[in-house]
Amino acid sequence: MTIDVTLPPLGLTPQTLALFVVCGVVSLVLCYRWALPKPIPDIPYNKEALKSIFGDASSMVEATRKTQEMFAWMMEQNIKLESPIVQLFIRPCSKPWVVIADFREAQDIMVRRTKEFDRSKFFRDVSGAISPKSHFCMPTNSDFRRHRKWLQGTMGMGFLHDTASPHIYEAGLDLLQLWEQKARLAKGHPFTAADDLYRIAMDAVWAILFGADTDNSTTKAQLKLYSSIKSIDIENDLNSPVELPLAPYPAAVQSVLTLTESVETSIKSPVPILAHWVLRQTSKMKKAYKEKDKFIGDEINKAVKRAISKDGDNNITCAIDDFVRREMLLAEKEKRKPETQGQGMYDEILGFIMGAHDTTATAISWGLKNLADNPDVQAKLRAELRACHAEATAEKRLPTFQEINQTLVHYRDAVIEEIIRCSLTEAAAIRTAVVDAEVLGYRIPKGTEVFLMGNGPSVFSPEFNIDDSLRTKSCIESKDKVGAWKHQGMTDFDPERWMVEDKTTGDKIFNSAAGPHLTFGLGERGCYGRKMAYVEMKLLITQIVWNFKLYKCPEALSSYAAIDKMTHVPQQCYIKPVKLVW
C-alpha cells in the first residue's frame, strides 16, 4: 500500500525566497565585518591583519610552528613597524594586544602605574585552569595579598639560608655525582643536561616544600640507574651525542610535570581557554590532577597535625608548615575557620612547585650553554670563586652552603645576573589596563592586554628614539635609576657589563642597576620567588664551576633556538663536562 503525503505549501513566492537569501547573505557579510579586527586609533599595526577575522593570528601560528618562539615573533613586529608600541590582533573578536618594546616605559607601568595596569588576564587564560586560585593568577586585591601572606616567610633570608639552602646544596651534590657517572659512560661525548637540571631543581623545591624525601628524589633514582650500568655502546665520532636512559619520575612528581607542560599547548593558541579545556579531557591530564590533589592533600594533613601537636615545636623545617601555620594564625585573627584544605592552599602549593623549579632549571640551562661557549668567562669565574673561598681552596674541598651564602663574590653575581638577562626565562611581562590609560601619547582602552617586551630594543638592541614629552612625569624623574647598555655588543654574553667602578676604592664591583632586564618583571607583581632563585643560582653555579670544566659542544648541538613553554626553554642543552682535580 502506498501512502501519499503532501506537505502544506510554505507560501514562499520566488520573490520572498530571493529576499530571504539576500537577507542571509547581508547578515553574513555584516557579521563578518563586525568580526574583523578593530584597531585602537593611531597605534601602528600590520595592515594586512585587518583583512581577516583571524587578524595576526595566522602569521603568529605559522611563525611559531617553525621557530617555537612566540615572544620573539611579537618583538619582531615592533622592529618591522619601526615603533616602540604596536598592536596585534591575535584572538578573534577580542581587543588587540598592545606590545611595548621600551624598558623605561615598562618599568614605569609595572612600578609606578599600578592603579592603571594590573596582572594580566593572559596568565589566567593560559594557565589558570591548572591553579586558578593561586596568587599568580589573581588581580591585585585582598585575596591576592592574603595568599601572599601565606608565602612571605619562605622569601625571608632566614628561611632561604637556614632551611632552603641545605636542600638546594644537597640536590647540587647529587647533580655532581650524576654528571660524574654520565661522563664515565659518555667517554668524552656530549650528553644532554636539560633533564638533569629539571630533576635537581624539582628535588630541591620538593624538599624545601615538603621536607627531605628520598623516595621522591628524581636525581637519586637516576644516579642509582647509571651506577648499575657498566658501559654503553657509543659511536667513534666524539662529536656525536650519547643518549642515556632515564629513570621514571615518581607519580606525584610526574603529575606536576604533566600539568606544567600542558601550558605549552594553550600559550600558543589563539583560543587558549578552549585549547586547554580540550587537553584537560584526556585521561593523562585527569590522572595528573587526581594524583596531584591526593599528594598535596596528604601533605597538608601532615602539616596541620604537626602544627597542632602539643609535642611539636615552633621550628619551621619546610615551607608547607609555614604556609599552614600562617593560615591558622590569620584565621584565628579574623575569627574564621582555617582554609588549609581549601582550593587556594592547594593552588599556592602547586604554583610554588611550578614556579620554583621551572624558572631555575631553565636559567641554569642557558647558563651552561653560555659558560661553555665563553671559556674566558668560565675561567675567570672559577678563579674568582677559588680566590674568595680561600679556605675551601686550601683544604681542597667544595665551599659549604654557609660559605657560599655569606661570601661576597662580585664577579659571580655579575655572571648570574648576565645568565638571567640572557636566559629570557620570561621574555615579556604582561599587564591589563584596568582603566582607560595613555602610553607614549596613545590611548589604551580599559581591558587591553599590554605586553612589555624584555627581548628586544633597549635590552638586546638599541632603544627607539622616544621624545620625553611622550612619557609620564614619573617616568622622566626615574630615568637614571637604572643604567642603559652601550649599543655595541648588547646581545653578547658579557658579565663585565654588570661590573662598575667603586668611586671610593677604585675596585670593580657588581651593580644590579647597571642596565635593564625584565626577566623577573618589576614591582609588586614581579616574580615573588626572585630571592630564592638567586640563592639557588649562587649555590648551583658555584658547585658546577668549582667541580667541572665545561667544554664547548659541536655547532650542531649548540643552537640558541628556544621553545616558549611555561618558560623560554633552550631547544638544545648539551654539555661536555670534565671533572677538575683540586
PDB file of N, CA, C and O in Angstrom, residues 508-531:
ATOM      1  N   LYS A 508      86.430  47.204  40.887  1.00  0.00           N
ATOM      2  CA  LYS A 508      85.243  46.855  40.116  1.00  0.00           C
ATOM      3  C   LYS A 508      84.285  46.065  41.015  1.00  0.00           C
ATOM      4  O   LYS A 508      84.674  45.059  41.627  1.00  0.00           O
ATOM      5  N   ILE A 509      83.044  46.523  41.115  1.00  0.00           N
ATOM      6  CA  ILE A 509      82.048  45.837  41.941  1.00  0.00           C
ATOM      7  C   ILE A 509      80.783  45.588  41.132  1.00  0.00           C
ATOM      8  O   ILE A 509      80.512  46.265  40.138  1.00  0.00           O
ATOM      9  N   PHE A 510      80.008  44.616  41.574  1.00  0.00           N
ATOM     10  CA  PHE A 510      78.750  44.285  40.908  1.00  0.00           C
ATOM     11  C   PHE A 510      77.691  45.338  41.211  1.00  0.00           C
ATOM     12  O   PHE A 510      77.540  45.773  42.349  1.00  0.00           O
ATOM     13  N   ASN A 511      76.952  45.748  40.167  1.00  0.00           N
ATOM     14  CA  ASN A 511      75.867  46.714  40.330  1.00  0.00           C
ATOM     15  C   ASN A 511      74.638  46.186  39.588  1.00  0.00           C
ATOM     16  O   ASN A 511      74.611  46.144  38.362  1.00  0.00           O
ATOM     17  N   SER A 512      73.620  45.783  40.333  1.00  0.00           N
ATOM     18  CA  SER A 512      72.425  45.192  39.723  1.00  0.00           C
ATOM     19  C   SER A 512      71.609  46.200  38.931  1.00  0.00           C
ATOM     20  O   SER A 512      70.717  45.822  38.166  1.00  0.00           O
ATOM     21  N   ALA A 513      71.902  47.507  39.108  1.00  0.00           N
ATOM     22  CA  ALA A 513      71.190  48.554  38.364  1.00  0.00           C
ATOM     23  C   ALA A 513      72.037  49.120  37.228  1.00  0.00           C
ATOM     24  O   ALA A 513      71.732  50.182  36.697  1.00  0.00           O
ATOM     25  N   ALA A 514      73.067  48.371  36.823  1.00  0.00           N
ATOM     26  CA  ALA A 514      73.937  48.861  35.749  1.00  0.00           C
ATOM     27  C   ALA A 514      73.199  48.995  34.430  1.00  0.00           C
ATOM     28  O   ALA A 514      73.553  49.823  33.590  1.00  0.00           O
ATOM     29  N   GLY A 515      72.172  48.176  34.231  1.00  0.00           N
ATOM     30  CA  GLY A 515      71.400  48.214  32.993  1.00  0.00           C
ATOM     31  C   GLY A 515      70.136  47.398  33.137  1.00  0.00           C
ATOM     32  O   GLY A 515      69.907  46.750  34.160  1.00  0.00           O
ATOM     33  N   PRO A 516      69.303  47.408  32.104  1.00  0.00           N
ATOM     34  CA  PRO A 516      67.980  46.803  32.234  1.00  0.00           C
ATOM     35  C   PRO A 516      67.897  45.322  31.855  1.00  0.00           C
ATOM     36  O   PRO A 516      68.651  44.828  31.029  1.00  0.00           O
ATOM     37  N   HIS A 517      66.988  44.626  32.502  1.00  0.00           N
ATOM     38  CA  HIS A 517      66.422  43.361  32.013  1.00  0.00           C
ATOM     39  C   HIS A 517      65.076  43.186  32.707  1.00  0.00           C
ATOM     40  O   HIS A 517      64.825  43.753  33.779  1.00  0.00           O
ATOM     41  N   LEU A 518      64.205  42.395  32.099  1.00  0.00           N
ATOM     42  CA  LEU A 518      62.845  42.227  32.620  1.00  0.00           C
ATOM     43  C   LEU A 518      62.526  40.775  32.937  1.00  0.00           C
ATOM     44  O   LEU A 518      61.361  40.398  33.041  1.00  0.00           O
ATOM     45  N   THR A 519      63.557  39.943  33.093  1.00  0.00           N
ATOM     46  CA  THR A 519      63.333  38.508  33.263  1.00  0.00           C
ATOM     47  C   THR A 519      62.430  38.191  34.445  1.00  0.00           C
ATOM     48  O   THR A 519      61.600  37.286  34.368  1.00  0.00           O
ATOM     49  N   PHE A 520      62.586  38.918  35.547  1.00  0.00           N
ATOM     50  CA  PHE A 520      61.758  38.663  36.724  1.00  0.00           C
ATOM     51  C   PHE A 520      60.587  39.637  36.845  1.00  0.00           C
ATOM     52  O   PHE A 520      59.863  39.617  37.849  1.00  0.00           O
ATOM     53  N   GLY A 521      60.397  40.492  35.848  1.00  0.00           N
ATOM     54  CA  GLY A 521      59.377  41.512  35.981  1.00  0.00           C
ATOM     55  C   GLY A 521      59.821  42.556  36.991  1.00  0.00           C
ATOM     56  O   GLY A 521      60.954  42.558  37.467  1.00  0.00           O
ATOM     57  N   LEU A 522      58.899  43.449  37.369  1.00  0.00           N
ATOM     58  CA  LEU A 522      59.211  44.522  38.312  1.00  0.00           C
ATOM     59  C   LEU A 522      57.973  44.830  39.150  1.00  0.00           C
ATOM     60  O   LEU A 522      56.851  44.485  38.769  1.00  0.00           O
ATOM     61  N   GLY A 523      58.187  45.503  40.246  1.00  0.00           N
ATOM     62  CA  GLY A 523      57.064  45.952  41.056  1.00  0.00           C
ATOM     63  C   GLY A 523      56.427  44.850  41.887  1.00  0.00           C
ATOM     64  O   GLY A 523      56.944  43.734  42.004  1.00  0.00           O
ATOM     65  N   GLU A 524      55.265  45.169  42.456  1.00  0.00           N
ATOM     66  CA  GLU A 524      54.570  44.244  43.349  1.00  0.00           C
ATOM     67  C   GLU A 524      54.212  42.944  42.645  1.00  0.00           C
ATOM     68  O   GLU A 524      54.177  41.886  43.272  1.00  0.00           O
ATOM     69  N   ARG A 525      53.954  42.993  41.335  1.00  0.00           N
ATOM     70  CA  ARG A 525      53.567  41.787  40.614  1.00  0.00           C
ATOM     71  C   ARG A 525      54.744  41.137  39.884  1.00  0.00           C
ATOM     72  O   ARG A 525      54.552  40.288  39.010  1.00  0.00           O
ATOM     73  N   GLY A 526      55.963  41.556  40.233  1.00  0.00           N
ATOM     74  CA  GLY A 526      57.129  40.866  39.707  1.00  0.00           C
ATOM     75  C   GLY A 526      57.247  39.482  40.328  1.00  0.00           C
ATOM     76  O   GLY A 526      56.459  39.090  41.197  1.00  0.00           O
ATOM     77  N   CYS A 527      58.224  38.715  39.892  1.00  0.00           N
ATOM     78  CA  CYS A 527      58.411  37.340  40.366  1.00  0.00           C
ATOM     79  C   CYS A 527      58.605  37.318  41.882  1.00  0.00           C
ATOM     80  O   CYS A 527      59.579  37.869  42.398  1.00  0.00           O
ATOM     81  N   TYR A 528      57.691  36.646  42.586  1.00  0.00           N
ATOM     82  CA  TYR A 528      57.765  36.626  44.044  1.00  0.00           C
ATOM     83  C   TYR A 528      58.902  35.731  44.533  1.00  0.00           C
ATOM     84  O   TYR A 528      59.426  35.928  45.628  1.00  0.00           O
ATOM     85  N   GLY A 529      59.300  34.759  43.724  1.00  0.00           N
ATOM     86  CA  GLY A 529      60.364  33.839  44.116  1.00  0.00           C
ATOM     87  C   GLY A 529      61.749  34.280  43.703  1.00  0.00           C
ATOM     88  O   GLY A 529      62.696  33.478  43.718  1.00  0.00           O
ATOM     89  N   ARG A 530      61.894  35.548  43.368  1.00  0.00           N
ATOM     90  CA  ARG A 530      63.172  36.061  42.865  1.00  0.00           C
ATOM     91  C   ARG A 530      64.321  35.815  43.842  1.00  0.00           C
ATOM     92  O   ARG A 530      65.415  35.389  43.447  1.00  0.00           O
ATOM     93  N   LYS A 531      64.103  36.068  45.132  1.00  0.00           N
ATOM     94  CA  LYS A 531      65.172  35.878  46.114  1.00  0.00           C
ATOM     95  C   LYS A 531      65.615  34.428  46.175  1.00  0.00           C
ATOM     96  O   LYS A 531      66.815  34.135  46.257  1.00  0.00           O
TER      97      LYS A 531
END
